[in-house]
Structure formats: C-alpha cells, structure tokens
mmCIF file of C-alpha atoms in Angstrom:
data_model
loop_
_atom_site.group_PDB
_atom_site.id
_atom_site.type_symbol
_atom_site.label_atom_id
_atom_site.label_comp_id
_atom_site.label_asym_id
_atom_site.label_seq_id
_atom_site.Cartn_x
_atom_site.Cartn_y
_atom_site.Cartn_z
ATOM 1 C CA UNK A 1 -35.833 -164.671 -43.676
ATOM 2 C CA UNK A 2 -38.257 -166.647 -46.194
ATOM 3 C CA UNK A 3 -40.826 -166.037 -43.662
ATOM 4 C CA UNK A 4 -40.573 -162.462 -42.106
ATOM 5 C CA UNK A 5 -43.893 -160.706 -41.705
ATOM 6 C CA UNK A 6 -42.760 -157.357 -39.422
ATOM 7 C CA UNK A 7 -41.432 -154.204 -41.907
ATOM 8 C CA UNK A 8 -38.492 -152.375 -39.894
ATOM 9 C CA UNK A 9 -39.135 -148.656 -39.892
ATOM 10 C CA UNK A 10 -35.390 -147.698 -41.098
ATOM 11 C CA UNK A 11 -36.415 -144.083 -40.094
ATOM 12 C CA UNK A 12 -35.406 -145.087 -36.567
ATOM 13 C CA UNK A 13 -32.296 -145.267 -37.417
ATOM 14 C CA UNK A 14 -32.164 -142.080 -39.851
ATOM 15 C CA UNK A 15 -32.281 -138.506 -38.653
ATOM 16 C CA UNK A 16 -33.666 -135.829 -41.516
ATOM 17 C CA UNK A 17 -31.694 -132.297 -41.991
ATOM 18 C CA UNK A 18 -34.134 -129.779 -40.572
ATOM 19 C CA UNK A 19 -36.390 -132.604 -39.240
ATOM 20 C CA UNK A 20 -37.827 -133.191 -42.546
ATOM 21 C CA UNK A 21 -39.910 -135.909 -42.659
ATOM 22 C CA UNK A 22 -37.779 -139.248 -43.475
ATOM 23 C CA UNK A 23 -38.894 -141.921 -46.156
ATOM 24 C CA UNK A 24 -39.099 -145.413 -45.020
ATOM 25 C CA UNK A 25 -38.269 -147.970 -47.792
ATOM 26 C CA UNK A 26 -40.698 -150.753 -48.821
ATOM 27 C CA UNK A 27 -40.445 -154.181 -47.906
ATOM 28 C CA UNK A 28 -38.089 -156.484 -48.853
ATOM 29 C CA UNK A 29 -36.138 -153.057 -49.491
ATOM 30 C CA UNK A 30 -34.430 -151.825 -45.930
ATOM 31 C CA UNK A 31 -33.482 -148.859 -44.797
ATOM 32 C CA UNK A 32 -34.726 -145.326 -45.289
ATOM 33 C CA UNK A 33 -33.684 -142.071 -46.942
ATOM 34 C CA UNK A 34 -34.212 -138.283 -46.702
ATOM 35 C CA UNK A 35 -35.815 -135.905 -49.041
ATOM 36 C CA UNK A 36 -33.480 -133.468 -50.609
ATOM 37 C CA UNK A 37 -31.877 -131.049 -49.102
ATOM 38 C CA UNK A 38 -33.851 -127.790 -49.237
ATOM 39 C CA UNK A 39 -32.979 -124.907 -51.749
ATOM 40 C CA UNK A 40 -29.954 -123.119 -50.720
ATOM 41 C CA UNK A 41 -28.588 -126.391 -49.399
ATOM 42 C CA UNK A 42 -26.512 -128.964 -50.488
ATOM 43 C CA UNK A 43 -25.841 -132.906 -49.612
ATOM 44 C CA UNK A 44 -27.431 -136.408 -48.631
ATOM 45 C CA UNK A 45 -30.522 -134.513 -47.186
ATOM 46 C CA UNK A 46 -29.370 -136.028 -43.589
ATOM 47 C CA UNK A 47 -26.397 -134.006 -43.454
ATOM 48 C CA UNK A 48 -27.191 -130.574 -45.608
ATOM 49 C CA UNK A 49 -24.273 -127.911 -45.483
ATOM 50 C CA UNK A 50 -25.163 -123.751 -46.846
ATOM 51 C CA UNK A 51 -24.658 -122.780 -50.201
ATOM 52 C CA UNK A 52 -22.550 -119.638 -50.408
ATOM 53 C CA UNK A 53 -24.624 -117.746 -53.158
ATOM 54 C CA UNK A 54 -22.312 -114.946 -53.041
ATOM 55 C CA UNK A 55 -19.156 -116.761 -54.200
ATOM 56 C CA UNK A 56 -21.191 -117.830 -57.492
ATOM 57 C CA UNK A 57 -21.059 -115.138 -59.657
ATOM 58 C CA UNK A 58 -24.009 -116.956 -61.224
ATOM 59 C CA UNK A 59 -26.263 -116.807 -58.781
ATOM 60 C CA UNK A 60 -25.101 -113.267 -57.072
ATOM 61 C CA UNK A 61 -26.544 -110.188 -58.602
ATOM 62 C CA UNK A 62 -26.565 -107.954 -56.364
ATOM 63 C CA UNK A 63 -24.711 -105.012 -57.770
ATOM 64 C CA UNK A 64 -22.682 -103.684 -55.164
ATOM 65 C CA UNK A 65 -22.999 -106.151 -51.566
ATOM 66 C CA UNK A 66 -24.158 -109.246 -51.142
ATOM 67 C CA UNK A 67 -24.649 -110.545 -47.794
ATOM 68 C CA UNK A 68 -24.452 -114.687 -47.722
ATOM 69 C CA UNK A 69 -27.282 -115.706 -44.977
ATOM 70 C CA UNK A 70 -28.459 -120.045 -44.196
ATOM 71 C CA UNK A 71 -30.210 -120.900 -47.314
ATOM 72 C CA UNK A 72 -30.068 -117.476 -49.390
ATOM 73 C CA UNK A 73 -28.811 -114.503 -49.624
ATOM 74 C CA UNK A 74 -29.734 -110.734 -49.402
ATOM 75 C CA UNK A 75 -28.022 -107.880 -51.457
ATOM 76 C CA UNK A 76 -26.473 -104.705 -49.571
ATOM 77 C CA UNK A 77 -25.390 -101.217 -50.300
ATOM 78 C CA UNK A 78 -22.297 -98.802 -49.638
ATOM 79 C CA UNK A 79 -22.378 -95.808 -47.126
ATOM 80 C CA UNK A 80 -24.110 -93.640 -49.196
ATOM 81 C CA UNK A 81 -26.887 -95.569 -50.932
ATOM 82 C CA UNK A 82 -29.309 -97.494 -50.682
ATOM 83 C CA UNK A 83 -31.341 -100.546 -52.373
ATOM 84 C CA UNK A 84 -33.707 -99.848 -54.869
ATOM 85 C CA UNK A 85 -37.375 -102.044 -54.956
ATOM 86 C CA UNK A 86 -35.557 -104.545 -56.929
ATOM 87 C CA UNK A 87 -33.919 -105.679 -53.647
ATOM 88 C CA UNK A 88 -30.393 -106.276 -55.910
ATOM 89 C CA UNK A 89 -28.872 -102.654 -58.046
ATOM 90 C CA UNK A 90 -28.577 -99.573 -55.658
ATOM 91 C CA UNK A 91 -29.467 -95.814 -55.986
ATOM 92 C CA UNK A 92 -27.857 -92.918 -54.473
ATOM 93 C CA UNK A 93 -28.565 -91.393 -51.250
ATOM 94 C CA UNK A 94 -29.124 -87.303 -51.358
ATOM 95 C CA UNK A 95 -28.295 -86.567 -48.091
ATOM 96 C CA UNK A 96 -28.890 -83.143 -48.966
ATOM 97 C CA UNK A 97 -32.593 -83.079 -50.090
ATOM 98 C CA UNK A 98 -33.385 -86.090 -47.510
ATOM 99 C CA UNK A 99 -31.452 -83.941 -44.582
ATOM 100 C CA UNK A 100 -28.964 -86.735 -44.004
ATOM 101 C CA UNK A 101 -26.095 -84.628 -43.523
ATOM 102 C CA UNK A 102 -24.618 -82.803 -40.414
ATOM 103 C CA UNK A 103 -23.207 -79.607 -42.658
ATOM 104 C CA UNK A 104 -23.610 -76.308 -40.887
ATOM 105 C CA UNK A 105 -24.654 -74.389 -43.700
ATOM 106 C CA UNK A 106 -24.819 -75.235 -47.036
ATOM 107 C CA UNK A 107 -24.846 -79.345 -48.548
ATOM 108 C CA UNK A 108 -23.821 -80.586 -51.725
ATOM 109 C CA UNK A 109 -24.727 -83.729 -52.745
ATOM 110 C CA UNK A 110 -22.147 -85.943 -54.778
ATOM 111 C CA UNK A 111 -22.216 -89.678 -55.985
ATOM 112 C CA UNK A 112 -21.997 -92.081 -52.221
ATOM 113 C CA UNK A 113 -21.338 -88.945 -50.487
ATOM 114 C CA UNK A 114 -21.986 -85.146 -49.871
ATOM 115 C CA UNK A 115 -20.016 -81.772 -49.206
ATOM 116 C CA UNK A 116 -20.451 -79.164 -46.892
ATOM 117 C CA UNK A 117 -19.207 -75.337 -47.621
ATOM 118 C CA UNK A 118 -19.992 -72.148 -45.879
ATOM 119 C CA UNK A 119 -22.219 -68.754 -46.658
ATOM 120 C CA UNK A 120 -20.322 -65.783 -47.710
ATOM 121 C CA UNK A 121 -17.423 -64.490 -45.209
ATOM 122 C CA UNK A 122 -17.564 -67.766 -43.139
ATOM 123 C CA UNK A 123 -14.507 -70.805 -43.517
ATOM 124 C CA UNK A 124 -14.921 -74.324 -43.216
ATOM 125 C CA UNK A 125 -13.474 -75.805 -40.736
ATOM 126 C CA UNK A 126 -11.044 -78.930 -40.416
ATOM 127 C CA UNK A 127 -13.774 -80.956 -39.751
ATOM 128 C CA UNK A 128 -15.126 -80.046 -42.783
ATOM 129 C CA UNK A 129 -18.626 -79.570 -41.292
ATOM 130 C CA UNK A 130 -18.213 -76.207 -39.365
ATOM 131 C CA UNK A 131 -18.210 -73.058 -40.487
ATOM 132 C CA UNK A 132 -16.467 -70.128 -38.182
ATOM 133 C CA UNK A 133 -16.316 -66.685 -39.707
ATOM 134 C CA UNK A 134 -13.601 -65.105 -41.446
ATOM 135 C CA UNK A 135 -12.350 -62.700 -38.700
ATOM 136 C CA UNK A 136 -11.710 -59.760 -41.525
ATOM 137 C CA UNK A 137 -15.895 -60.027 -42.248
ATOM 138 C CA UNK A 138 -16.439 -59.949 -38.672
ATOM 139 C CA UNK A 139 -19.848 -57.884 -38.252
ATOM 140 C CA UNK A 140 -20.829 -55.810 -35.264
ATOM 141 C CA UNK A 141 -22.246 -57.195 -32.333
ATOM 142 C CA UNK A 142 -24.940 -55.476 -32.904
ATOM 143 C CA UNK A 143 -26.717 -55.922 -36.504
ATOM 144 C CA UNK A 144 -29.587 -56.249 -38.117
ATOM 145 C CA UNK A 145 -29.099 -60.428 -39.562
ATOM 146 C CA UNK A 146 -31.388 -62.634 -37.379
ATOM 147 C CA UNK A 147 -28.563 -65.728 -37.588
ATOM 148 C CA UNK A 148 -25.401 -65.133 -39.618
ATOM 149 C CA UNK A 149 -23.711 -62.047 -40.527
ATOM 150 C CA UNK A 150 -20.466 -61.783 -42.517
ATOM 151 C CA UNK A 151 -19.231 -57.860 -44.078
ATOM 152 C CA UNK A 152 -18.964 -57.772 -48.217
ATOM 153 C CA UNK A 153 -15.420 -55.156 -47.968
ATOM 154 C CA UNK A 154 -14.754 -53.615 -51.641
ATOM 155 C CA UNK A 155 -12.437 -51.003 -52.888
ATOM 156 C CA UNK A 156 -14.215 -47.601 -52.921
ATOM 157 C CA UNK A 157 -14.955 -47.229 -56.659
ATOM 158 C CA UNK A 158 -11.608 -49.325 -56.886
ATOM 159 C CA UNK A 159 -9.231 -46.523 -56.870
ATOM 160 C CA UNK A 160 -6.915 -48.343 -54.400
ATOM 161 C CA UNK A 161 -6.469 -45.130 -52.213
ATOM 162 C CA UNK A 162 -7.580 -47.278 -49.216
ATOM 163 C CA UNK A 163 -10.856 -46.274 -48.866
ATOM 164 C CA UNK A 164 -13.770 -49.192 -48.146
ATOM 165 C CA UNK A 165 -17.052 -49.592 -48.189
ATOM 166 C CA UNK A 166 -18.669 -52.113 -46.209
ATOM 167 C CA UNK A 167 -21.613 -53.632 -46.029
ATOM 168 C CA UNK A 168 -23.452 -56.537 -44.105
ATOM 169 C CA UNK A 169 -23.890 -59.620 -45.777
ATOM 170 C CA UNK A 170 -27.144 -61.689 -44.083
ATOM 171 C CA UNK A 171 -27.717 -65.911 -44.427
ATOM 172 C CA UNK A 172 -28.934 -68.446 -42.240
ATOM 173 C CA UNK A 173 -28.063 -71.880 -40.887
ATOM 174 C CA UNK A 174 -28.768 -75.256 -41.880
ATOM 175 C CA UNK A 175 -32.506 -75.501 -42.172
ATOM 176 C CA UNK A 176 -33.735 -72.088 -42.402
ATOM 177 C CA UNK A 177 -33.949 -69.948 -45.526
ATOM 178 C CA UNK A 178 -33.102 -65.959 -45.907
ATOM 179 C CA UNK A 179 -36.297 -63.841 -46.273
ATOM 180 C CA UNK A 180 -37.243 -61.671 -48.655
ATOM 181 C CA UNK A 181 -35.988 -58.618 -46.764
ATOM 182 C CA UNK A 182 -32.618 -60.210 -46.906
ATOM 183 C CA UNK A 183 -31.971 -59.970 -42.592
ATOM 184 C CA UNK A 184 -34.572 -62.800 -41.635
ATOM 185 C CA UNK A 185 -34.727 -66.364 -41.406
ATOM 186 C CA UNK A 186 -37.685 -68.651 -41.838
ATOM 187 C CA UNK A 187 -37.356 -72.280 -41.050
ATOM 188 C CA UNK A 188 -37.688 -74.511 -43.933
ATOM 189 C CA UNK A 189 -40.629 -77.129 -43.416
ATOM 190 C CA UNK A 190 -38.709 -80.306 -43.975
ATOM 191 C CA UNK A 191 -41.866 -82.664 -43.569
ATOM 192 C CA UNK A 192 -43.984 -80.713 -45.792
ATOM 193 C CA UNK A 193 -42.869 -83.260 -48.434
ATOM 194 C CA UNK A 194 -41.859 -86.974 -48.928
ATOM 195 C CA UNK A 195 -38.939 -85.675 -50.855
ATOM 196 C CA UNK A 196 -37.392 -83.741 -48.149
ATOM 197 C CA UNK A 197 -37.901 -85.974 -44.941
ATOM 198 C CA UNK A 198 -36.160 -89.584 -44.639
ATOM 199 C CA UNK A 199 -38.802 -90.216 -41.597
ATOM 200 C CA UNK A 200 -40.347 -93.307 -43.289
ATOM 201 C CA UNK A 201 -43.286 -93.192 -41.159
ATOM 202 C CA UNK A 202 -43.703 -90.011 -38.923
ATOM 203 C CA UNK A 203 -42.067 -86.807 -39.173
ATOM 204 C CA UNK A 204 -42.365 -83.712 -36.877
ATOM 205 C CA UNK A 205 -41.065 -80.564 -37.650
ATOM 206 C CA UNK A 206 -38.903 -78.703 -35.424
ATOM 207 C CA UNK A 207 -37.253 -75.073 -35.659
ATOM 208 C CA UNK A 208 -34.069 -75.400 -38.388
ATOM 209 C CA UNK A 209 -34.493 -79.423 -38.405
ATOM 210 C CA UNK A 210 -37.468 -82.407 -37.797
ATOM 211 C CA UNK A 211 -37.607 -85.353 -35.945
ATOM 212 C CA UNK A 212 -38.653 -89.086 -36.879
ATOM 213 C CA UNK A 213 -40.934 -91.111 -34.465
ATOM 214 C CA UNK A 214 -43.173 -94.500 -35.442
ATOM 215 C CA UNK A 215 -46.457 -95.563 -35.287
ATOM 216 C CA UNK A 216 -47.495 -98.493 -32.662
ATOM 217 C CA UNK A 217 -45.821 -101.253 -32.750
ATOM 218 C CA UNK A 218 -42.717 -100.136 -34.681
ATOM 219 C CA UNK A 219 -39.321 -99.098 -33.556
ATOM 220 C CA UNK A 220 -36.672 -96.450 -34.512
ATOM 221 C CA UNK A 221 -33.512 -97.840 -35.724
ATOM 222 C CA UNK A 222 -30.506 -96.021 -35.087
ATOM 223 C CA UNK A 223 -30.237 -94.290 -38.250
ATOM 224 C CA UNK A 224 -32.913 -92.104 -36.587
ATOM 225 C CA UNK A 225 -35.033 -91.972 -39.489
ATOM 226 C CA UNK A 226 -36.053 -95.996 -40.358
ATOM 227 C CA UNK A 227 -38.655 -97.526 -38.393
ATOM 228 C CA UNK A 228 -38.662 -101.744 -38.606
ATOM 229 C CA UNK A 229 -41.212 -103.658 -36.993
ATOM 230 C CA UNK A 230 -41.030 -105.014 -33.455
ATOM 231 C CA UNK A 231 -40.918 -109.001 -33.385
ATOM 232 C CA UNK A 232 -43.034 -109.067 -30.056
ATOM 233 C CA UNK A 233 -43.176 -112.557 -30.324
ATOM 234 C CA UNK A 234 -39.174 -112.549 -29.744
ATOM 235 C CA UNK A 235 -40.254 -110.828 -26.562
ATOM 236 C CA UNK A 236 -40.830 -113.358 -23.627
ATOM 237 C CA UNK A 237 -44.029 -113.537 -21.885
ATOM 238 C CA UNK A 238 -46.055 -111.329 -24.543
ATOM 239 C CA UNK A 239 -48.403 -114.711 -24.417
ATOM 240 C CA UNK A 240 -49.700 -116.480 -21.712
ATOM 241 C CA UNK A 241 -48.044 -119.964 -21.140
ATOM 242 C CA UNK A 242 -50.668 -122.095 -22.936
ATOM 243 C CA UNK A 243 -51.295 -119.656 -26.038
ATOM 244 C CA UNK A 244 -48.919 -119.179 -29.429
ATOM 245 C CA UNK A 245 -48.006 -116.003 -30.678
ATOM 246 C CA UNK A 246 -48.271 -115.149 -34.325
ATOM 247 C CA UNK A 247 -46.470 -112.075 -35.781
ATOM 248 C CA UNK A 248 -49.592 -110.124 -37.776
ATOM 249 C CA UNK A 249 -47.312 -107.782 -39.685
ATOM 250 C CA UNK A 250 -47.609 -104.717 -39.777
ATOM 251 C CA UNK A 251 -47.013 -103.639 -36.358
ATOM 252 C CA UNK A 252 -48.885 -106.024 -34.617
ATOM 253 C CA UNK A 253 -49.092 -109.611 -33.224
ATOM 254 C CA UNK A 254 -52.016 -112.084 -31.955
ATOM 255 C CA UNK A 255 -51.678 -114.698 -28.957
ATOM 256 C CA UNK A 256 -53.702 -117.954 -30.583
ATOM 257 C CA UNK A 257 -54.690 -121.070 -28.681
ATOM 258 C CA UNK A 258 -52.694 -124.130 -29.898
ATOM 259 C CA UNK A 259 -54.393 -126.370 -32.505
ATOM 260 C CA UNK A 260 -57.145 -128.630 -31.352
ATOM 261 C CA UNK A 261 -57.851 -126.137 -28.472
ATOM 262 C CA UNK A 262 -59.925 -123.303 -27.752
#
C-alpha cells in the first residue's frame, strides 16, 4: 500500500538451479529471479535442463566418440586407439610395439587393430592367436632350439628322386628374440624403453613379458597397464568426523579442519 515500509524477500519463494544464489528484486519491484543457467545448461535458471553437445555438430568435435556428460562433454576413441593431447582427434594404438596383443609369436600391427601369424613350420590356429606346428616339420624330441623348432624339408638338389634333406629351423615365442647362434632365446627387455611398455607409471620386466604396477596412491585399471588416481575422499572414513578432505592430486589427499576452525 501507499504506506508499506517492510521489502518481501521474493527469494523465499524462489528456489535457484544448483542452489545458485537467487536475486531479490528492489522495492516497489516484487519477486525475485535466478542467475542464468550455467554453461552447458539451458532454461529459466530455476529449472535448468543438459545440453546434449554431442547432437550439435557445432559444438562436437571430437573426431571419432563423443561421450555427452551434465554440463559438457568428453570425446572417446574406438577399440584400437586412443586420444591424442588434444583431448578431441585420435591416434592409433600399436599393440605390437606397446605389447598390447595376446599373439603367440609374431604381431602385426594394422590401422584399429593387429594380426598375429606364426614362425616358420608352425599354423595359426582358429583362434587366430595360436600357433601349433605343422605336423610334417615336426622336430625331434630331442634338439638343439631352446623354445621352438620346426624342420626346413627341400628336394635333394631338386632332382625329385625322393631324396630330402632336412634341417632344423630355430625361433622363439612372443617376447624373446633368436640369438646369434641361431638355437637360443634371449628375452626382449620390454621396459627398457617408453616406446615398448604401455605401463604408464611402473613397469617390471619379467621372462618373455613385463608387468605394470603404480606408485602410492594410484590404482591399476583393468586394462592392466593405466594407472588413475584413487579419489580417497570417495572413500568413507579416510577423515575424522569433524575434518574435510581435499583431493591433492597427484596421488594424494589432505584431511583440513572446516573454515573458521583449527
């Protein structure tokens, strides 16, 4: 009336999106109103409802995923690669260098993929992993190859008269390499080098393979080779009851007193 003196907070009748802190209007105005909804949002900024950036060829780049999360988005890959540092275009994965492949002798890398084939005198099998030798190159039980053994049969002097010679063909599995003397096998060293480990923080080196641990306070995802940090604050009691605890990436986290206590 002509003679009001008390301004009605409208924000008591107005709830925010997110709890964002509502605007009371001005006297004689009434009522109250929201700021705007935040990016990746749209609406009133009471009521704010996700943006799909993925369905706006606009505002997607990623170049082969994209994954459509509350407020953003976050680009993906296909089996077989993985995101570059730009976080949108991906690269290809060599399994075969980064020893992401389960082949049982010899890997070859191709575009999203890889391919496994088999040393001389041994067949692939239908799993197209395995090899099992060719029973005609069978070797005696008893020969001088360390691992694998397959026999090299040719035509003596290839008269075709039926006479053979014979000989024994050496190689080696999946993460050893033939010696010089052509009957041994050394194992290859796959953390010697960043470019032939996908351990992306600790690799140990094991006869004809390696294996991927992480340092304190990271975890092993099941890829077996990526280690991601452990949210101990998601953790329940990793604080007392009175304290706060603040995530100190990387690999760490601090329990803080609340503000305006020590």
């Amino acid at each position: 009336g002509q003679y009001c003196t008390v301004d009605v907070d409208g924000c008591t009748e107005v709830s925010c999106f997110q709890d964002a802190e509502c605007i009371d209007a001005i006297a004689p105005e009434i009522g109250a109103k929201c700021p705007p909804c935040p990016t990746g949002y749209s609406g009133d900024g009471s009521k704010c409802a996700d943006i799909d950036e993925c369905a706006n060829n606009t505002v997607n780049i990623c170049e082969q995923k994209c994954i459509n999360t509350q407020g953003s988005f976050m680009c993906a890959c296909n089996s077989g690669f993985e995101l570059n540092s730009d976080e949108t275009t991906c690269r290809d994965i060599n399994e075969c260098i980064t020893n992401r492949h389960d082949c049982d002798h010899v890997c070859a890398n191709v575009v999203g993929s890889f391919n496994c084939s088999c040393q001389y005198g041994f067949i692939l099998q239908s799993d197209n992993r395995t090899c099992e030798v060719d029973p005609d190159r069978m070797c005696p039980i008893n020969n001088d190859c360390e691992q694998l053994c397959a026999l090299e049969i040719t035509d003596n002097l290839g008269s075709g008269s039926g006479s053979v010679i014979s000989k024994l063909v050496c190689s080696c599995l999946n993460g050893f390499t033939l010696d010089a003397n052509m009957k041994t096998c050394t194992d290859i060293d796959e953390c010697a080098s960043k470019e032939t480990t996908p351990c992306n923080q600790i690799c140990t080196n094991i006869d004809g393979g390696f294996e991927c641990s992480c340092m304190n306070g990271f975890e092993l995802e099941s890829d077996g080779f990526t280690c991601v940090d452990i949210q101990e604050c998601l953790q329940p009691s990793v604080c007392n009851a009175t304290q706060v605890c603040e995530d100190t990436p990387p690999g760490s986290f601090s329990c803080l007193c609340p503000p305006g206590s020590v």
